[in-house]
PDB file of C-alpha atoms in Angstrom:
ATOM      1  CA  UNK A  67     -46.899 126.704 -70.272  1.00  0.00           C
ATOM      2  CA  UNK A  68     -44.811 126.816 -67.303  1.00  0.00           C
ATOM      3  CA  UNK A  69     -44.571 129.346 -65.214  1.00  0.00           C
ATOM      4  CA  UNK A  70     -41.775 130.489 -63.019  1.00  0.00           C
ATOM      5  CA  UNK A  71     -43.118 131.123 -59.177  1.00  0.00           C
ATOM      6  CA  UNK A  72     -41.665 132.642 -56.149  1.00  0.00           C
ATOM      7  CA  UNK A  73     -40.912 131.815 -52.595  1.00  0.00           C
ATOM      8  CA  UNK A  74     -40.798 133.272 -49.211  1.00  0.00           C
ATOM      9  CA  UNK A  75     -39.602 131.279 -46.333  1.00  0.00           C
ATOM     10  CA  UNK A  76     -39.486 132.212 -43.613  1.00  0.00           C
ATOM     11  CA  UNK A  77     -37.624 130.944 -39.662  1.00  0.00           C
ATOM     12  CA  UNK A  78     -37.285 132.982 -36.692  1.00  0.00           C
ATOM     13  CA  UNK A  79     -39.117 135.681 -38.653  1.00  0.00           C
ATOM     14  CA  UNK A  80     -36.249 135.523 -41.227  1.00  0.00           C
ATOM     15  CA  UNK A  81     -36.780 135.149 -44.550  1.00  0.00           C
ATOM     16  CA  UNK A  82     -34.226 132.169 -45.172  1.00  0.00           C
ATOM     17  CA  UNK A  83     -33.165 129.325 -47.690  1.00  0.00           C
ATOM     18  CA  UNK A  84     -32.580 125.973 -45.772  1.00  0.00           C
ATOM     19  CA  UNK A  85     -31.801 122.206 -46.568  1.00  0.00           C
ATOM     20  CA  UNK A  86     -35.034 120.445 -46.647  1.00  0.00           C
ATOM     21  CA  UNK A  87     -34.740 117.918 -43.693  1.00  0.00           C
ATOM     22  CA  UNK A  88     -32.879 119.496 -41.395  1.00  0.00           C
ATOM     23  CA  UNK A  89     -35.027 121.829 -39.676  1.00  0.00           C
ATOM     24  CA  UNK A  90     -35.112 118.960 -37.205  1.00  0.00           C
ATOM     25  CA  UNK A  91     -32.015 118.361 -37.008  1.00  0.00           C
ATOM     26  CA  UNK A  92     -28.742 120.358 -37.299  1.00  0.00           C
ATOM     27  CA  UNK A  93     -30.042 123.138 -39.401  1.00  0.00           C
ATOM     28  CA  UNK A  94     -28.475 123.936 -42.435  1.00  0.00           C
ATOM     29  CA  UNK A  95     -29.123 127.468 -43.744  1.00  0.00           C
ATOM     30  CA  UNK A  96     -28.120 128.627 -47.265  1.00  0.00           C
ATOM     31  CA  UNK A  97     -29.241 132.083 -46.918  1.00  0.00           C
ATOM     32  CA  UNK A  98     -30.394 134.604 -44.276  1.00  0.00           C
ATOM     33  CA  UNK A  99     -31.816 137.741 -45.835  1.00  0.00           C
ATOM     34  CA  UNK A 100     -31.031 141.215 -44.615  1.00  0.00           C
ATOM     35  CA  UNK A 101     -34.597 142.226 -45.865  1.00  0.00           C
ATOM     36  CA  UNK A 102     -38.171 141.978 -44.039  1.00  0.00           C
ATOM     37  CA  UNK A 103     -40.387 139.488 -45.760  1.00  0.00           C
ATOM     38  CA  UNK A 104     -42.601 142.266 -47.101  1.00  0.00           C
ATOM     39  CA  UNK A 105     -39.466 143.510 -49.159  1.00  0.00           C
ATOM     40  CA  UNK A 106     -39.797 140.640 -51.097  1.00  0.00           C
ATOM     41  CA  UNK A 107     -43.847 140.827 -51.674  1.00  0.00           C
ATOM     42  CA  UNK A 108     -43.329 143.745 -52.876  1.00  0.00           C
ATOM     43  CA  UNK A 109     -40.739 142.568 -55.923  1.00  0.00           C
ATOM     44  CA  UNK A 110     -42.971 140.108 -56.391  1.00  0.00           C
ATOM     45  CA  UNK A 111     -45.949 142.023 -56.719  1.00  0.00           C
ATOM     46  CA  UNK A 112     -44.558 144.810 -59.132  1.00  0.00           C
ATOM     47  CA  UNK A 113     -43.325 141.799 -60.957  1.00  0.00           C
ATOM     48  CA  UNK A 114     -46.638 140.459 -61.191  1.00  0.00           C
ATOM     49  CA  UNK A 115     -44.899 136.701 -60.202  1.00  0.00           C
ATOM     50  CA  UNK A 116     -48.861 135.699 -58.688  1.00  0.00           C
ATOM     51  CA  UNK A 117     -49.303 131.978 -57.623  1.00  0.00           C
ATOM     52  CA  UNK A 118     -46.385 132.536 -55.244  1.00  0.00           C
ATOM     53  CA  UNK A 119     -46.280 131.539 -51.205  1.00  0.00           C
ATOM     54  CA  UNK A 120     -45.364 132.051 -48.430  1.00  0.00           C
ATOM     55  CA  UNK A 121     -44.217 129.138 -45.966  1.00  0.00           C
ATOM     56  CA  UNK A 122     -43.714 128.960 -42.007  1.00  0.00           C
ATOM     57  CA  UNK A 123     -40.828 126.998 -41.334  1.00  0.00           C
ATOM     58  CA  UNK A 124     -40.830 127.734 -37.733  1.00  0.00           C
ATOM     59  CA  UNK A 125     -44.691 128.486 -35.684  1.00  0.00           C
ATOM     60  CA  UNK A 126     -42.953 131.750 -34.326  1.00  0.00           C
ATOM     61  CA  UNK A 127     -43.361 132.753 -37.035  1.00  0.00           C
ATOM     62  CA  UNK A 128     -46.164 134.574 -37.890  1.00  0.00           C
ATOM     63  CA  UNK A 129     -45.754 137.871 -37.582  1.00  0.00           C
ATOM     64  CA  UNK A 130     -43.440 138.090 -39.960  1.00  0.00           C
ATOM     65  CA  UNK A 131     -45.670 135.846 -42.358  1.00  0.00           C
ATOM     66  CA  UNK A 132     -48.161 138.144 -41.962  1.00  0.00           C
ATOM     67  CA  UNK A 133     -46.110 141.093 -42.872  1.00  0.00           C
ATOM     68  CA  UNK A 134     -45.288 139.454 -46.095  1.00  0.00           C
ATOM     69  CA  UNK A 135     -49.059 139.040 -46.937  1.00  0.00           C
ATOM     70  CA  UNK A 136     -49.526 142.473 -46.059  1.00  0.00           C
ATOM     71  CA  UNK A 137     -47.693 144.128 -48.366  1.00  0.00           C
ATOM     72  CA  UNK A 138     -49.898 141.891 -51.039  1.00  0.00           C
ATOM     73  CA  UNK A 139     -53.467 141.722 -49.830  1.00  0.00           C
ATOM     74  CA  UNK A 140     -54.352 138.509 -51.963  1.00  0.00           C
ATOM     75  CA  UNK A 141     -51.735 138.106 -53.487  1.00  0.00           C
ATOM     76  CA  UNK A 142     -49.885 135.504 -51.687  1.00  0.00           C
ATOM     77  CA  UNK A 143     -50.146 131.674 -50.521  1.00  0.00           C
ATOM     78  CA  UNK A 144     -49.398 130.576 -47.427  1.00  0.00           C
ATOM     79  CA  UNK A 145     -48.331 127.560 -45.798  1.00  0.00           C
ATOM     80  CA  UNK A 146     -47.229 126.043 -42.752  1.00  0.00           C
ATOM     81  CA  UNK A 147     -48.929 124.828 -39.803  1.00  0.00           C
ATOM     82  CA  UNK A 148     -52.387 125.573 -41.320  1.00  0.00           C
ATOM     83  CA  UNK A 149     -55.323 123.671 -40.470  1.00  0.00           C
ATOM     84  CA  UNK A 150     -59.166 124.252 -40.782  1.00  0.00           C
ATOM     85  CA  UNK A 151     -59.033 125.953 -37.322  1.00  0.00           C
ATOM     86  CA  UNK A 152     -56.992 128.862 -38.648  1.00  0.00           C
ATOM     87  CA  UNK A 153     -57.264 128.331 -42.395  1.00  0.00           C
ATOM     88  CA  UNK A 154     -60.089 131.476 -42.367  1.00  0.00           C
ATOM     89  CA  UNK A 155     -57.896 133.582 -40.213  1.00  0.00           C
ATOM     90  CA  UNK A 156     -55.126 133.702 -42.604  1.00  0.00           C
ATOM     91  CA  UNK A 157     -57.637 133.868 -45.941  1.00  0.00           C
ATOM     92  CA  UNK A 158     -59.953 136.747 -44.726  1.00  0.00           C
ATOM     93  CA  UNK A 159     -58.246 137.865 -41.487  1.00  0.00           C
ATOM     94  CA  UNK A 160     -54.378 137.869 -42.958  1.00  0.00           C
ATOM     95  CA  UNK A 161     -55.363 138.859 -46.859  1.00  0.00           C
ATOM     96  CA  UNK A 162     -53.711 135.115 -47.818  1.00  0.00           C
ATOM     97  CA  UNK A 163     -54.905 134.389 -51.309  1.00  0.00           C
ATOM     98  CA  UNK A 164     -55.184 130.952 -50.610  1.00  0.00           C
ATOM     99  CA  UNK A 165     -53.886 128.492 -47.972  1.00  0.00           C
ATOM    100  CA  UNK A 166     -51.359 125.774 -48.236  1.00  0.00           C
ATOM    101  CA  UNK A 167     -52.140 122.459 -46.192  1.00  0.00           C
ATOM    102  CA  UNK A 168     -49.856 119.646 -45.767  1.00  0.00           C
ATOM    103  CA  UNK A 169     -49.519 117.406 -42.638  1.00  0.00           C
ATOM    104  CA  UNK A 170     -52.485 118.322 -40.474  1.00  0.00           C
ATOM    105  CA  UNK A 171     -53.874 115.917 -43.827  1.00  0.00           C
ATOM    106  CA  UNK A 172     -52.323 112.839 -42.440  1.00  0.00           C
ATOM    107  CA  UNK A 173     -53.349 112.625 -38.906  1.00  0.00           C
ATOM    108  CA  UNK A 174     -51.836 108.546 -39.116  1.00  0.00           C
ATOM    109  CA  UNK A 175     -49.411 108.708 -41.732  1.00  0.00           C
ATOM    110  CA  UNK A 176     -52.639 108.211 -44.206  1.00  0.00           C
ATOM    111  CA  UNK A 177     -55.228 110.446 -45.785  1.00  0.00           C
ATOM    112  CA  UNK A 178     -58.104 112.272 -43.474  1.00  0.00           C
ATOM    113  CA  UNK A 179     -60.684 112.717 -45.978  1.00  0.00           C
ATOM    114  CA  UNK A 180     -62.849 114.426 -43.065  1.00  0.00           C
ATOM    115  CA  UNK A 181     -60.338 116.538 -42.620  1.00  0.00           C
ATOM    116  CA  UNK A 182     -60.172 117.586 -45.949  1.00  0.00           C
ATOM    117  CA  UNK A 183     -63.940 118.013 -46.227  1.00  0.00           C
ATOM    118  CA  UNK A 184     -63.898 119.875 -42.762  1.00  0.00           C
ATOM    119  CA  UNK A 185     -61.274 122.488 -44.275  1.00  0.00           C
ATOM    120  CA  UNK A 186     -62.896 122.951 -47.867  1.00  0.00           C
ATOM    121  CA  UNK A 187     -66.220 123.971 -45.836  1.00  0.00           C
ATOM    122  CA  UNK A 188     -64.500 126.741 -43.519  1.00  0.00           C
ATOM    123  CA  UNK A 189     -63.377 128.165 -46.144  1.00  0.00           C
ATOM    124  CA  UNK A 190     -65.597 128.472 -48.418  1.00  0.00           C
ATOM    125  CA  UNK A 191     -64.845 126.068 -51.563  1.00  0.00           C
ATOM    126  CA  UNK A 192     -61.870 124.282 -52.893  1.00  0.00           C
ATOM    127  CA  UNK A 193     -60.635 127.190 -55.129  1.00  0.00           C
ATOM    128  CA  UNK A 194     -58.797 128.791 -51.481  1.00  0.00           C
ATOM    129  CA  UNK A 195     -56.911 125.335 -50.726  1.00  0.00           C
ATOM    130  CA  UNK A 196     -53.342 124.006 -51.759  1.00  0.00           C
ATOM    131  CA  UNK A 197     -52.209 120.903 -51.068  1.00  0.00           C
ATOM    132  CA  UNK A 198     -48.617 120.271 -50.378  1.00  0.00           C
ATOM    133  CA  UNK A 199     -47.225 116.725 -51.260  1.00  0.00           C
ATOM    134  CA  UNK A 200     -43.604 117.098 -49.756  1.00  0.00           C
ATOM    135  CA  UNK A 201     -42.501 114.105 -50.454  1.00  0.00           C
ATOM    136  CA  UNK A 202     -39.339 111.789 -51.097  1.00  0.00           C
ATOM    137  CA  UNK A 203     -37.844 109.056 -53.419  1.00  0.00           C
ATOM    138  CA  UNK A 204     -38.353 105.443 -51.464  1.00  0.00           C
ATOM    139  CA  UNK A 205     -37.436 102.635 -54.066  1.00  0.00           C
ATOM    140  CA  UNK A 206     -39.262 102.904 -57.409  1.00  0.00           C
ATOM    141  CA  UNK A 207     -41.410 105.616 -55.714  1.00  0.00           C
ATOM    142  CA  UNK A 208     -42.225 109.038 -54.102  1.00  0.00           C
ATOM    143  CA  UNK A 209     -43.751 109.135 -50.568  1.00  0.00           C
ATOM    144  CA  UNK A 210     -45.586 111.909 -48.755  1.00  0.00           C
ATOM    145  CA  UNK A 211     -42.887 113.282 -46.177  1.00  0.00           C
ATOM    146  CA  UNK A 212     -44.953 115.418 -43.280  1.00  0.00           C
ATOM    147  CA  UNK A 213     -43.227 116.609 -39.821  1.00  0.00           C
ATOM    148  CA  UNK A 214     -40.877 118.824 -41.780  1.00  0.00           C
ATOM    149  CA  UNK A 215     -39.961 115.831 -44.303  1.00  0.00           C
ATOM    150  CA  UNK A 216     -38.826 113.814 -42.018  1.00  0.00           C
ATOM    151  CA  UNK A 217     -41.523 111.014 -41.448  1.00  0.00           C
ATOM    152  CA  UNK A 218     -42.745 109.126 -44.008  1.00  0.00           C
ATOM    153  CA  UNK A 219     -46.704 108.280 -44.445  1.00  0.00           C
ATOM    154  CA  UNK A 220     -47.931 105.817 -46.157  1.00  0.00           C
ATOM    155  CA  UNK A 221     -49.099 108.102 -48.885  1.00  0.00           C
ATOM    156  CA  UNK A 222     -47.647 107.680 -52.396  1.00  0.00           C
ATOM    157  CA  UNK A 223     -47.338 110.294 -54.908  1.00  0.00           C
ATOM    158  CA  UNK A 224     -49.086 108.828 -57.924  1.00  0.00           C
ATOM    159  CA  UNK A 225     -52.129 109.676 -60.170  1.00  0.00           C
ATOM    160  CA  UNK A 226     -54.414 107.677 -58.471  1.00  0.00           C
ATOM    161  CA  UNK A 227     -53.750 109.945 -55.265  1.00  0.00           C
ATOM    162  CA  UNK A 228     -53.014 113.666 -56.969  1.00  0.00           C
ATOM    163  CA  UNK A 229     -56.701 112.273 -58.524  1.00  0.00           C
ATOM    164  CA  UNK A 230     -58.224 111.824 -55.382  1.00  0.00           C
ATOM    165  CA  UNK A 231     -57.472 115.050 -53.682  1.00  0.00           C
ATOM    166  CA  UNK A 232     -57.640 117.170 -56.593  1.00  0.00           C
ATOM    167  CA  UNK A 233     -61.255 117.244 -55.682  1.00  0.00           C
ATOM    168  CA  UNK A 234     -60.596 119.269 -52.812  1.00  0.00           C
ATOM    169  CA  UNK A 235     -58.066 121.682 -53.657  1.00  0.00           C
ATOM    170  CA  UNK A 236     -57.131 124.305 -56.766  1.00  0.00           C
ATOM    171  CA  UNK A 237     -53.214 123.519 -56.774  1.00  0.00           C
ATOM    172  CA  UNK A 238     -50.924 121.101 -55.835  1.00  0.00           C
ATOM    173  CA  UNK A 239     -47.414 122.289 -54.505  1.00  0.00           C
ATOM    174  CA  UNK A 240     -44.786 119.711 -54.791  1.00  0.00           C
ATOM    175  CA  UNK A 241     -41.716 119.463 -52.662  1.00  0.00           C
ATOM    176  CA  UNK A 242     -39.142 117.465 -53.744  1.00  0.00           C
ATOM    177  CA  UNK A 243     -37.375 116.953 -49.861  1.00  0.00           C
ATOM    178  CA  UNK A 244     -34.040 114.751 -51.070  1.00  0.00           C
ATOM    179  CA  UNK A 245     -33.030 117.509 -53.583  1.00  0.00           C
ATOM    180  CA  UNK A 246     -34.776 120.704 -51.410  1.00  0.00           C
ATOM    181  CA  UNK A 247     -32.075 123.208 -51.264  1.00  0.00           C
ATOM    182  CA  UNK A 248     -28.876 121.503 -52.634  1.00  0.00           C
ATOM    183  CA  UNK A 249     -28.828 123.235 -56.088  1.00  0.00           C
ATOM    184  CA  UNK A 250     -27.895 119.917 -57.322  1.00  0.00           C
ATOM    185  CA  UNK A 251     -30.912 119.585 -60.112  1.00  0.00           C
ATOM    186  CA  UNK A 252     -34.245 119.059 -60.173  1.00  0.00           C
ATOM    187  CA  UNK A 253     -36.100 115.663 -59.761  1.00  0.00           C
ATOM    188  CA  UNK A 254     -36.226 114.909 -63.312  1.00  0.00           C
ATOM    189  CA  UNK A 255     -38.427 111.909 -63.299  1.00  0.00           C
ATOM    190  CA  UNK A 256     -40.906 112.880 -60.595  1.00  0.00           C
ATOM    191  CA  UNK A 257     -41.257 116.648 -63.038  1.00  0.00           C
ATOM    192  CA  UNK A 258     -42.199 113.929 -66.311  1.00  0.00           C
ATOM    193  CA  UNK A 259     -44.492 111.951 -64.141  1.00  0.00           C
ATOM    194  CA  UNK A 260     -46.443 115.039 -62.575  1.00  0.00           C
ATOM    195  CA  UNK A 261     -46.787 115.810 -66.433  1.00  0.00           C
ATOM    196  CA  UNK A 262     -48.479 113.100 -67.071  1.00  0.00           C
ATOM    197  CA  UNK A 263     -50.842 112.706 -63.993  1.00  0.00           C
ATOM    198  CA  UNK A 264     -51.851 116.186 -62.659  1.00  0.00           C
ATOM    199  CA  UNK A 265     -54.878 117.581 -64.367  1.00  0.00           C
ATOM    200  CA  UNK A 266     -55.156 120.799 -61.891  1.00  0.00           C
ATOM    201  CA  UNK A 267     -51.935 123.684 -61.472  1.00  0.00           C
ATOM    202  CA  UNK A 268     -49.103 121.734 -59.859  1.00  0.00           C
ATOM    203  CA  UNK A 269     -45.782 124.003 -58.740  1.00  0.00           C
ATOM    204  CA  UNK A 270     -43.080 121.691 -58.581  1.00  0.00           C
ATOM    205  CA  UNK A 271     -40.144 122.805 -55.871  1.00  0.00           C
ATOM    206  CA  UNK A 272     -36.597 121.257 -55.155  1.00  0.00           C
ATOM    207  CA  UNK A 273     -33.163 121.161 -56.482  1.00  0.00           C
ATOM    208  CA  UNK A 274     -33.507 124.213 -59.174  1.00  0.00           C
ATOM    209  CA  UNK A 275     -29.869 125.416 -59.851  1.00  0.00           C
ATOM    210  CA  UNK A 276     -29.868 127.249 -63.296  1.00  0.00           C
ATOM    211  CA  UNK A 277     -32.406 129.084 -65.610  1.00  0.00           C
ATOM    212  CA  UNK A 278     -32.064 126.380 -68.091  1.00  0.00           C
ATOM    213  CA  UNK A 279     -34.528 124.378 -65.400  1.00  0.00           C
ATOM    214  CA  UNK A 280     -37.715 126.218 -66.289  1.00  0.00           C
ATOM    215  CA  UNK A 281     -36.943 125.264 -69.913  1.00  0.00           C
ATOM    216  CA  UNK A 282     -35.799 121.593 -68.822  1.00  0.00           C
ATOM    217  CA  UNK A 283     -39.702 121.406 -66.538  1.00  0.00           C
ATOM    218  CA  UNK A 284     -41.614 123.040 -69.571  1.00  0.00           C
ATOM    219  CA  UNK A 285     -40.360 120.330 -71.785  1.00  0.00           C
ATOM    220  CA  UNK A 286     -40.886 117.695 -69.460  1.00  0.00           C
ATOM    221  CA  UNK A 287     -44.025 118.042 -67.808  1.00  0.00           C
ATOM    222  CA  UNK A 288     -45.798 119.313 -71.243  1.00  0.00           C
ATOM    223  CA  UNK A 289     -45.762 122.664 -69.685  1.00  0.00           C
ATOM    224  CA  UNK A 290     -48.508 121.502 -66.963  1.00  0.00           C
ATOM    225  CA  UNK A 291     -46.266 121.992 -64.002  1.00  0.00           C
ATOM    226  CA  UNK A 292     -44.225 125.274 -62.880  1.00  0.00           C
ATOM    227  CA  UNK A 293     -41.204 125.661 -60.913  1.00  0.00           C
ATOM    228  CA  UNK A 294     -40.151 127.245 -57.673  1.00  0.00           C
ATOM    229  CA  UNK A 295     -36.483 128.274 -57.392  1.00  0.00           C
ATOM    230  CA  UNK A 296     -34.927 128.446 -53.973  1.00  0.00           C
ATOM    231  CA  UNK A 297     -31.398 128.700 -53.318  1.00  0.00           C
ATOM    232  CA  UNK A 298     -29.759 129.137 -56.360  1.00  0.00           C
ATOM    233  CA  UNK A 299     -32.349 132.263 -56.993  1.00  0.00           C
ATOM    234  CA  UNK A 300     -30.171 135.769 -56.972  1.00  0.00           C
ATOM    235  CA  UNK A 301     -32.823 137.055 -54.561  1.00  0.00           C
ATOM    236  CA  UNK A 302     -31.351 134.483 -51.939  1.00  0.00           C
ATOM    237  CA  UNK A 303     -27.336 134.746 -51.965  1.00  0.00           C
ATOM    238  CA  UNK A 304     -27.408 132.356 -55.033  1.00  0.00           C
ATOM    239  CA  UNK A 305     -25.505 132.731 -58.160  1.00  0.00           C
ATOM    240  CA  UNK A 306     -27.763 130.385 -60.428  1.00  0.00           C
ATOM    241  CA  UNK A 307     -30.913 131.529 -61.572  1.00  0.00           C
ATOM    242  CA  UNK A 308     -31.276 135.986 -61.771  1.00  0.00           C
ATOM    243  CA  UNK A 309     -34.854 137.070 -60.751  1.00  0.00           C
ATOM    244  CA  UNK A 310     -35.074 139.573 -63.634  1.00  0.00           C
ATOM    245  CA  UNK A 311     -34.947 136.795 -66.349  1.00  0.00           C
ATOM    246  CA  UNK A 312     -37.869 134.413 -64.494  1.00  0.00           C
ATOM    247  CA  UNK A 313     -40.009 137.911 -64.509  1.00  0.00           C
ATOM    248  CA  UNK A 314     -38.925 138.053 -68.270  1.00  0.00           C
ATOM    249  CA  UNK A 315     -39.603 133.987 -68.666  1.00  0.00           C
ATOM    250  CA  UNK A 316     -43.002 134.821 -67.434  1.00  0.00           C
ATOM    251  CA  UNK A 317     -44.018 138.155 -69.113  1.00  0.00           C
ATOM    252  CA  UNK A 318     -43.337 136.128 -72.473  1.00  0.00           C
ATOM    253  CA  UNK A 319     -45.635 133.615 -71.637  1.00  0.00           C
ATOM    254  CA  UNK A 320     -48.508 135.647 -70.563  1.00  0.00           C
TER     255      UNK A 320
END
C-alpha cells in the first residue's frame, strides 16, 4: 500500500522548498521555514512518518543536516553529495538510517558499477543504500538528471535499469525534476510505469498538490510506490496537502 513520506530540504542551512532546476540558476524558493531542521524530525518522528530523508541542496550544508538526523538517531535518510568516502560518516558517525546516492553514480553521464560495488562494501550491505533516479521526460522517455537536474546522462529510467541497480540498494527515490516543486500534479505516467517495473520500495517525488495524490499513486502504481509531498505540504507555506491527514493516511495503513 502506499505510503505517504516526508521531506527535509535543506539550503544555506534552511530548511526550504525550491523549483527543481534552478538551484543553478536563478533560484526559485517556495518556502523558507522559520524552524531548525530538527523541528521537523521531531514531527516526523512522533508521527512515526519512517522512510523519510533528508537532502543537501547546498554542501554548506551540513550542519544543519546533521541536526535534523540528530533529533532522530536512525531514523532519517539522507542525501546529497554522498559518496562511498563519506557514506559511513553519515550512517554510523551522523545516526543516518540509510544514505541516499545519486550523481557520484554517473561519473560519465553512465552507470559506475565499481562505484556502486565500492559504496555497498563501506557500508556494510545494500540494505543502508538509496538510489536516487532524478530524472526528466526526454521524448517517449525519462532520463537520469544529475548536477542538480540539470545534465542529462545517458541513463534511462526503465525496468531493465531500476533491475540492474536494485541489486545494490534497498529503495529507490524518484524525482520527477520537470514537475519538482510546481504543485502542478504528479507525473502520472512515470507513477503507472514505476508500478509496473520496481520490485524493491520506490518513493516517488514531484508535482504533489492535493491529498487526493496519495489516493491517485496508490491506484496507479498497485500501491508499490509512495509519495513525497513538497510544496503544497502545510508544513511548508502550502495550502494543498495538511500533514495531520498523511499521518492519518498512514496510521490506517499500518
Amino acid at each position: 500500500m502506499t505510503k505517504f513520506r516526508a521531506c527535509i530540504d535543506i539550503h544555506n542551512n534552511l530548511v526550504k522548498q525550491i523549483v527543481g532546476g534552478t538551484l543553478t540558476s536563478a533560484l526559485k524558493t517556495n518556502h523558507t521555514s522559520p524552524h531548525p531542521p530538527a523541528h521537523f524530525s521531531t514531527l516526523y518522528r512522533e508521527a512515526n512518518v519512517t522512510g523519510s530523508h533528508v537532502i543537501l541542496l547546498s554542501p554548506d550544508s551540513q550542519p544543519a543536516a546533521t541536526e535534523a538526523l540528530s533529533a532522530w538517531p536512525g531514523g532519517l535518510q539522507i542525501g546529497g553529495g554522498i559518496t562511498a568516502d563519506n557514506a559511513l560518516d553519515w550512517l554510523d558517525g551522523r545516526g543516518a538510517e540509510k544514505v541516499i546516492v545519486t550523481s557520484w553514480l554517473f561519473p560519465r553521464g553512465r552507470v559506475e558499477v565499481g562505484r556502486l560495488e565500492e559504496l555497498v562494501a563501506k557500508v556494510g550491505g545494500k540494505g543502508r543504500v538509496v538510489i536516487d533516479l532524478s530524472c526528466r521526460r526526454v521524448g517517449e522517455k525519462w532520463m537520469v538528471a544529475m548536477e542538480r537536474w540539470r545534465r542529462i546522462t545517458e541513463v534511462e529510467v526503465c525496468k531493465e535499469t531500476l533491475d540492474m541497480l536494485s541489486g545494490y540498494c534497498s529503495e529507490f527515490l524518484i524525482h520527477a525534476a520537470d514537475v519538482e516543486g510546481l504543485c502542478l500534479g504528479i507525473d502520472e505516467e512515470l507513477v503507472e510505469r514505476l508500478g509496473e517495473w520496481v520490485t524493491i520500495p520506490t518513493t516517488y517525488a514531484g508535482g504533489g498538490k492535493e491529498f487526493a495524490d496519495l489516493e491517485r499513486v496508490e491506484r496507479l502504481s498497485g500501491g508499490k510506490v509512495d509519495l513525497t509531498f513538497g510544496s503544497a505540504l502545510d508544513l511548508f507555506g502550502g495550502s494543498g496537502v495538511k500533514f495531520e491527514d498523511c499521518v492519518r493516511w498512514n496510521r490506517e495503513r499500518s
